[in-house]
Coordinates of C-alpha atoms and ligand atoms in Angstrom, one line a residue:
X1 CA -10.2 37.5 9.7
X2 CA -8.3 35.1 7.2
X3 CA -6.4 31.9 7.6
X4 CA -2.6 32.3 6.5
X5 CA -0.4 29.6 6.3
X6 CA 2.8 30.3 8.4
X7 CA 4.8 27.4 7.8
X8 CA 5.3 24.5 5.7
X9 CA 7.2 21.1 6.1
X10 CA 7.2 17.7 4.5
X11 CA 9.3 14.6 4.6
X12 CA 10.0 11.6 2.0
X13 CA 11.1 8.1 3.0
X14 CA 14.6 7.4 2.7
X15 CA 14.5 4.7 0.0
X16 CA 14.2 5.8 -3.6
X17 CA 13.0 3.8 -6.4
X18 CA 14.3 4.7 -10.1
X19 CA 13.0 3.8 -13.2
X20 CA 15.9 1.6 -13.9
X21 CA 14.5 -0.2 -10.6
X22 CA 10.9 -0.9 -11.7
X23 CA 12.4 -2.2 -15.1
X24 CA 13.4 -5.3 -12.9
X25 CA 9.7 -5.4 -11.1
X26 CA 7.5 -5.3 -14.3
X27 CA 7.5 -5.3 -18.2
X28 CA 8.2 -1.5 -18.4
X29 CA 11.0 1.0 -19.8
X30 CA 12.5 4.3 -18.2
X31 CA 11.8 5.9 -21.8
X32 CA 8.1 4.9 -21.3
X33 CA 7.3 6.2 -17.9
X34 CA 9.1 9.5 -18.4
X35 CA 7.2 10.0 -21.5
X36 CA 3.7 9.6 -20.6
X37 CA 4.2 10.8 -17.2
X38 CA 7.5 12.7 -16.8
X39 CA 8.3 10.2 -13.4
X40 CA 11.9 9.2 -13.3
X41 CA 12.0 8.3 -9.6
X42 CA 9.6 7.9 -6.4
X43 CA 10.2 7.5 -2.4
X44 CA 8.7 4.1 -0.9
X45 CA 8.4 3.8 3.4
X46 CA 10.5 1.2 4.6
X47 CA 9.1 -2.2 6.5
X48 CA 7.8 -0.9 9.5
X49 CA 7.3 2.4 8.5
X50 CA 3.5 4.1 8.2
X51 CA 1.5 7.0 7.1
X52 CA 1.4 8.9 10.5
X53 CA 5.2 8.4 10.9
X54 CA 5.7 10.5 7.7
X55 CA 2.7 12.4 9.1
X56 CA 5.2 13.4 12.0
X57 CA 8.3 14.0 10.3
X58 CA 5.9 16.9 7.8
X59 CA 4.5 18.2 10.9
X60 CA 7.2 18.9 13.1
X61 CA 9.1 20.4 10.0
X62 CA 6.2 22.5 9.3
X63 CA 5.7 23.3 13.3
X64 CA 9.3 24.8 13.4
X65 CA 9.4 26.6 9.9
X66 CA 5.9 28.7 11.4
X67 CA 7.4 29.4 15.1
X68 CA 4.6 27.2 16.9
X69 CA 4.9 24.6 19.5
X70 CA 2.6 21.7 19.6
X71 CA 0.8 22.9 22.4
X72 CA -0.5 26.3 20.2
X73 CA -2.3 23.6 17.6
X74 CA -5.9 23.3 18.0
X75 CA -7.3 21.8 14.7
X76 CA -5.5 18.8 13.7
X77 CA -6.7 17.5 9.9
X78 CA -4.8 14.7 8.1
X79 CA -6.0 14.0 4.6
X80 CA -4.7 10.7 3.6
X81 CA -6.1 7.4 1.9
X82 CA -3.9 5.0 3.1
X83 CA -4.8 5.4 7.3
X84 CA -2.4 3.5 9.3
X85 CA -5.7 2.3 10.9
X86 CA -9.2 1.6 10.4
X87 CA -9.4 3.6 13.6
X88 CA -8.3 5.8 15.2
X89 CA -8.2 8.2 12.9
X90 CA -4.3 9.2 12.0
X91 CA -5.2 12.7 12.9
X92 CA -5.8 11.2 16.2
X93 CA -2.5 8.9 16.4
X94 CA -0.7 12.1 15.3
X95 CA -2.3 14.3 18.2
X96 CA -0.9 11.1 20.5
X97 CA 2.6 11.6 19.0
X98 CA 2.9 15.3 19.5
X99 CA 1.5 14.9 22.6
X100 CA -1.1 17.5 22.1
X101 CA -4.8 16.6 24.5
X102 CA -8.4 17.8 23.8
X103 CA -8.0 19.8 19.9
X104 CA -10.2 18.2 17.3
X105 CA -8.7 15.6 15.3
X106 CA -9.9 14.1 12.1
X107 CA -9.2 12.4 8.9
X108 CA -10.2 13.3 5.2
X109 CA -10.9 11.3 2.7
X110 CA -10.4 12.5 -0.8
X111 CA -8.1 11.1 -2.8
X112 CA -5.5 12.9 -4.4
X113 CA -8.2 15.9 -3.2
X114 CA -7.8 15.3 0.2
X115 CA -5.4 18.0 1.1
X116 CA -7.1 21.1 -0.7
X117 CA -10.1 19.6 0.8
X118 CA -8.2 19.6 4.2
X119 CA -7.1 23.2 3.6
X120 CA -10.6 24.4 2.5
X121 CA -11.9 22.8 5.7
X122 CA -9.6 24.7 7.7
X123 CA -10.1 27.8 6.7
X124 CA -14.2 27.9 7.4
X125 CA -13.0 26.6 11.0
X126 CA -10.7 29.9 11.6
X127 CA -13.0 31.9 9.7
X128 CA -15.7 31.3 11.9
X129 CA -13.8 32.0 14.9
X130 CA -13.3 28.4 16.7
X131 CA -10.0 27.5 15.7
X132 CA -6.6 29.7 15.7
X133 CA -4.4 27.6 14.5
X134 CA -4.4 24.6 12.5
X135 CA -2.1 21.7 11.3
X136 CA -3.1 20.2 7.8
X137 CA -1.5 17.4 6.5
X138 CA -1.4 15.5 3.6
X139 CA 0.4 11.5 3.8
X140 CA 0.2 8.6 2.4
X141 CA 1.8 5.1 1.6
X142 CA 0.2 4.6 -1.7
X143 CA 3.2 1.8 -2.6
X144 CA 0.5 -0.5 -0.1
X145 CA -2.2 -0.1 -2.0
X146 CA -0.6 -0.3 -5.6
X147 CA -1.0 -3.6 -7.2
X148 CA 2.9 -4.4 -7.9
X149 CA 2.3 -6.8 -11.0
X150 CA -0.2 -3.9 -12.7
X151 CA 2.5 -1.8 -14.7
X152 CA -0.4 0.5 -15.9
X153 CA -0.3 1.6 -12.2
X154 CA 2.3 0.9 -9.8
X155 CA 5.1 3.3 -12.1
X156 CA 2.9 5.9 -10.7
X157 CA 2.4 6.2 -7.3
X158 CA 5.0 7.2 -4.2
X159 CA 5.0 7.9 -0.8
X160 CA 5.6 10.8 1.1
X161 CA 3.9 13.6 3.8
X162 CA 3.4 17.3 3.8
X163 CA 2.1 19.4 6.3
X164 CA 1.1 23.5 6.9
X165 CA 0.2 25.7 9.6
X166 CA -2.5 27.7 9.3
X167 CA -3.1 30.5 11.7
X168 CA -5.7 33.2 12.4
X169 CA -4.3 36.4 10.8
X170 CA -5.2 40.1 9.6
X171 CA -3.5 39.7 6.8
X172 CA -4.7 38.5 3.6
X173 CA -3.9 34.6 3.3
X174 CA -6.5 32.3 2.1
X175 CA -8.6 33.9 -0.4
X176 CA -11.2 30.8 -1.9
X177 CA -11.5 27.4 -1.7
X178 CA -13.2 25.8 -4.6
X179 CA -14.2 21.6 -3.6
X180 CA -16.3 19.4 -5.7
X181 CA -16.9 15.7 -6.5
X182 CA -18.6 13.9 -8.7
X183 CA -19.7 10.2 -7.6
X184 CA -20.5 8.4 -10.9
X185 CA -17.2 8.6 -11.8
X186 CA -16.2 6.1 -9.4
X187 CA -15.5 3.1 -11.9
X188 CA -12.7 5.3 -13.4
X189 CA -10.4 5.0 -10.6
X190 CA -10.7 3.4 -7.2
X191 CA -9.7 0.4 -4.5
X192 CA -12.9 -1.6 -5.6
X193 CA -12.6 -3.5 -1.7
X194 CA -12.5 -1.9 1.4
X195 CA -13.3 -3.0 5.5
X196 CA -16.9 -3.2 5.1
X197 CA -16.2 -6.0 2.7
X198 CA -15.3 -7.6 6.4
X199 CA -11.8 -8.4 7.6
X200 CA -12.1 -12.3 6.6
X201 CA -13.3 -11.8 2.8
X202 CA -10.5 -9.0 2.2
X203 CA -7.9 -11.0 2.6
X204 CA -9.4 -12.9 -0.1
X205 CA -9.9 -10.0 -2.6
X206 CA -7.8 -7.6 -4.8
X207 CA -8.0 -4.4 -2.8
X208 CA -5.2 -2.5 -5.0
X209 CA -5.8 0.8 -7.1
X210 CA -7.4 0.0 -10.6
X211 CA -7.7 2.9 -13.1
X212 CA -8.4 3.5 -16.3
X213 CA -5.8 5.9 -16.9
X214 CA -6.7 7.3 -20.3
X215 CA -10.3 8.2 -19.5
X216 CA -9.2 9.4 -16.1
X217 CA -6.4 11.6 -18.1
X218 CA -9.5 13.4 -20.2
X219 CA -11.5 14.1 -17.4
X220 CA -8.6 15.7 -15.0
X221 CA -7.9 17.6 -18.1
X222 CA -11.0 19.4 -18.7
X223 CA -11.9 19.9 -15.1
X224 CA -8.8 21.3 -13.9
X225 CA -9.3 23.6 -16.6
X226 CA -12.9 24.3 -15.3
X227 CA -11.5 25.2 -12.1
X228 CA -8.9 27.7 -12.8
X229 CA -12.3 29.2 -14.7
X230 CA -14.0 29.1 -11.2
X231 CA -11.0 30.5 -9.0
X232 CA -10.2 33.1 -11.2
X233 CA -13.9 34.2 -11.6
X234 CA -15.2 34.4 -7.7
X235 CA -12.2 36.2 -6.7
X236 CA -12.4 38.8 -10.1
X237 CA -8.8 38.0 -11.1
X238 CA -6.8 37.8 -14.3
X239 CA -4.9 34.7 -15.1
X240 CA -1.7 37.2 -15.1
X241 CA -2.4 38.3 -11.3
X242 CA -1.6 34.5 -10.0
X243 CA 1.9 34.5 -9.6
X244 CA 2.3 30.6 -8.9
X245 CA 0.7 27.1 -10.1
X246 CA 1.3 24.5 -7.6
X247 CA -0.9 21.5 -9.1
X248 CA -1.6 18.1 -8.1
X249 CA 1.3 15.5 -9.5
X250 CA -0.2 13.0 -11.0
X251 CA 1.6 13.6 -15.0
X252 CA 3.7 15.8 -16.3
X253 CA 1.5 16.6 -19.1
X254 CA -1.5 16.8 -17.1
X255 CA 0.2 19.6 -15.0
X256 CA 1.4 21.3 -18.7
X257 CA -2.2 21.2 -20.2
X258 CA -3.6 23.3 -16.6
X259 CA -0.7 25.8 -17.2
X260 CA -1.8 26.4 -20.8
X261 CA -5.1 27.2 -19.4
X262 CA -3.8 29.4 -17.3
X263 CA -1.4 30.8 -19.8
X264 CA 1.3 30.1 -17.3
X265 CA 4.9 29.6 -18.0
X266 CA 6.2 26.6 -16.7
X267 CA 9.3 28.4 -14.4
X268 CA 5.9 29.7 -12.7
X269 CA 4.5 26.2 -12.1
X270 CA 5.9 24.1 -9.5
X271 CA 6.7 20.2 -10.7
X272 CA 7.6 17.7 -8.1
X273 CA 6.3 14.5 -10.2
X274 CA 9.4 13.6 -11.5
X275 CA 11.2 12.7 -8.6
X276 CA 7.8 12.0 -6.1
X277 CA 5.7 9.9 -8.3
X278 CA 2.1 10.7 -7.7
X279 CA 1.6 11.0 -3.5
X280 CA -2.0 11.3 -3.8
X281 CA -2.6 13.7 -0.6
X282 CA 0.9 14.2 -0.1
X283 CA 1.5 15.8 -3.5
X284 CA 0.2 19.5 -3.5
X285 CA 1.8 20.1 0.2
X286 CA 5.0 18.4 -0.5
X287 CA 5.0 20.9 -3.9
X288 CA 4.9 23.9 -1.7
X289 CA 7.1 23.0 0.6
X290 CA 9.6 22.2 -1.9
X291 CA 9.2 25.7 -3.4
X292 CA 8.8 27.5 -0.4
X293 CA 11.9 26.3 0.8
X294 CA 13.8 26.4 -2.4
X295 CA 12.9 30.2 -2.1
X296 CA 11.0 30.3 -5.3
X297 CA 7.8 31.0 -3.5
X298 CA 7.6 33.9 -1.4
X299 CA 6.0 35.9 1.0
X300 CA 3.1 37.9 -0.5
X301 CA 2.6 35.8 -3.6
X302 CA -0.4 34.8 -5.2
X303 CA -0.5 31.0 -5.2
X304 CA -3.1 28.8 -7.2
X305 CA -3.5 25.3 -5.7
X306 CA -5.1 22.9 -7.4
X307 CA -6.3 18.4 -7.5
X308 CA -8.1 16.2 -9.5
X309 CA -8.6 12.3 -7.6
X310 CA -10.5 9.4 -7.1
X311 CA -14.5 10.1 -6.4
X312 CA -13.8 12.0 -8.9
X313 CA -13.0 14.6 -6.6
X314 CA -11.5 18.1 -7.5
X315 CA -10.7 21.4 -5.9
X316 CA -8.3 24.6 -6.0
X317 CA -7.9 27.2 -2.9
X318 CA -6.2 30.4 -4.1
X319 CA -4.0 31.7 -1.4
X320 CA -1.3 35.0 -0.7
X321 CA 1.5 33.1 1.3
Ligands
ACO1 N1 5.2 0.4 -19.3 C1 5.1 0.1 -20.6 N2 3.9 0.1 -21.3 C2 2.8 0.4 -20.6 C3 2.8 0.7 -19.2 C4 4.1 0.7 -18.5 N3 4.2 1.0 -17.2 N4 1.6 0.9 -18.8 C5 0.8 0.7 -19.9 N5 1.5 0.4 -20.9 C6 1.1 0.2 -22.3 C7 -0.4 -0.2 -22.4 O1 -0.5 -1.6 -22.2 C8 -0.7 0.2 -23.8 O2 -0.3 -0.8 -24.7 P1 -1.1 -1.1 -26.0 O3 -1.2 0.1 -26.8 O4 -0.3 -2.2 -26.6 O5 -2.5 -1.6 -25.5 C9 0.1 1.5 -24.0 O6 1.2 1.4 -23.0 C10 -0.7 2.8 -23.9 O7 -1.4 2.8 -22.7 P2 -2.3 4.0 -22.3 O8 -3.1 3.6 -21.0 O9 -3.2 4.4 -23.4 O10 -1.3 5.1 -22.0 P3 -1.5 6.6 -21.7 O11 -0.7 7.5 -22.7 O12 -2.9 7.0 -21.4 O13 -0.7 6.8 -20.3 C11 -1.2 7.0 -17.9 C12 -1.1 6.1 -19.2 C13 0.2 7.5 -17.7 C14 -1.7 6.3 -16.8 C15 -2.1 8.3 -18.3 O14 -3.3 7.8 -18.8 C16 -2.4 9.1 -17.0 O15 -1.6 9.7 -16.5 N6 -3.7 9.1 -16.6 C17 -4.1 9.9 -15.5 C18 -3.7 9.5 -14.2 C19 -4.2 10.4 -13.1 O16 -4.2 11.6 -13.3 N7 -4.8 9.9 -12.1 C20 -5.5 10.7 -11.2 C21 -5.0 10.8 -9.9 S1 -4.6 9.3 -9.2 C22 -5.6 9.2 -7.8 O17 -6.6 9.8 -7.6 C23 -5.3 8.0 -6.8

């Protein structure tokens, strides 16, 4: 028994933000943000609009592209760091908007991990027989979180959702999934506040995203090239057999520096980050998607998907689509 994914979808807010645009927000060039990260534009949710409305868009995209109604879902898992809640979960507030009853429902917590997590998660549930098929997301609204007079961070970060449906299937689909983290890298990169601080004091504190970028840049590096190591080896492959890189979009030259490991040409990598910003969970489904649809991707492939996050977490799951 293996978990394939038969459909993708994903959705971006409306409203983009260019460069050009965050020149007139803070002390920052075009020519500077494109260099060190190869961004030229991101997607930011309007007023009003939240994670699990993305969340919905993705899904119902992805729904149709697999052939599955609502009803047929029985494993609903939305990776996202920016909850619409503090509960319930937005797995659960998506259930209530697809008017699904009774399936389990939950949200992962990963960081920029949080959707291979998600899809690593799913496939032990149909592997081991309880689930047939499975809706994993990946959505965010980092633009909440980012800290809008930090330049070091806010040119970085979109919004957006993406979403797959994973199904019970003969056929060869997932192959691995490869998750780690690593705690004591948590001064790196993180939201230094959260609700346990207690709803009064928060409003008194800083809660945005605070990296330090460089470090963070040297440790993505040489992980995500420790984990194309690890893929390759447990499923006895050759980096030539892996037809297609779709990596997490944080930097352009992040992304490059994996393909080099994996002595991949870029027209075999798929790069979003230039016009999606870094999406955090959104990233690596909204990627596929993107290809999938574009009909780069295609049935029968061998597909490497991999992150690198906040915890630190990191993780790949090597997939046939
Ligand atoms: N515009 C103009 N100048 C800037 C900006 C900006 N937006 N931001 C920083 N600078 C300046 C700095 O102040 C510094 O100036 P100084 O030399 O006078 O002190 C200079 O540019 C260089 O800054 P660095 O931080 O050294 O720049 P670097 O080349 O490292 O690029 C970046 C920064 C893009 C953040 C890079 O380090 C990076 O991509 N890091 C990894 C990010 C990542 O992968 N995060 C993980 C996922 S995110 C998640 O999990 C939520």
């Amino acid at each position: 028994m293996y978990a394939r994914i038969t459909g993708t979808g994903s959705y971006l807010p409306a409203r983009i933000m260019t460069n050009a645009d965050m020149e007139k927000v803070v002390d920052t060039t075009d020519e500077w943000i494109r260099d060190r990260t190869g961004i030229t534009q991101r997607h930011i949710a309007a007023a009003g609009e939240y994670t699990v409305d993305l969340a919905e868009h993705a899904a119902r995209r992805a729904l149709q592209a697999a052939g599955k109604k609502a009803e047929d879902i029985d494993l609903i898992i939305v990776a996202t760091t920016t909850p619409d809640r503090i509960f319930p979960s937005t797995a659960c507030l998506l259930q209530q908007r697809l008017g699904i009853h009774g399936c389990t429902a939950f949200d992962v917590q990963a960081v920029c991990t949080g959707f291979v997590y998600a899809l690593g998660i799913a496939n032990n549930f149909i592997r081991a027989g309880s689930t047939r098929c499975a809706l994993v997301i990946g959505a965010e609204t980092l633009s909440r979180i980012v800290d809008w007079k930090d330049r070091t961070t806010c040119v970085l970060f979109g919004d957006g959702a993406g979403a797959v449906i994973v199904e019970a299937s003969d056929e060869p689909g997932i192959l691995s999934s490869h998750l780690h983290a690593d705690g004591s890298y948590e001064h790196l990169l993180n939201v230094p506040y959260g609700i346990s601080h207690g709803v009064d004091q928060l409003r008194t504190l800083d809660a945005y995203i605070t990296m330090k970028g460089n470090e963070v840049f040297k440790v993505a590096v040489n992980t995500l090239g420790r984990i194309v190591d690890e893929t390759l080896e447990a499923n006895h492959l050759k980096k030539s057999d892996i037809n297609w890189l779709v990596p997490h979009q944080a930097n352009l030259r992040i992304i490059q520096a994996t393909a080099k490991k994996l002595s991949m040409n870029m027209d075999h990598v798929v790069v979003t980050v230039d016009k999606h910003g870094n999406t955090s969970a959104a990233s690596v489904p909204l990627a596929l998607d993107t290809a999938v649809r574009d009909g780069r991707i295609k049935k029968g492939e061998t597909v490497m998907l991999e992150a690198f996050g906040g915890g630190f977490t990191w993780g790949s799951v090597l997939l046939k689509l």
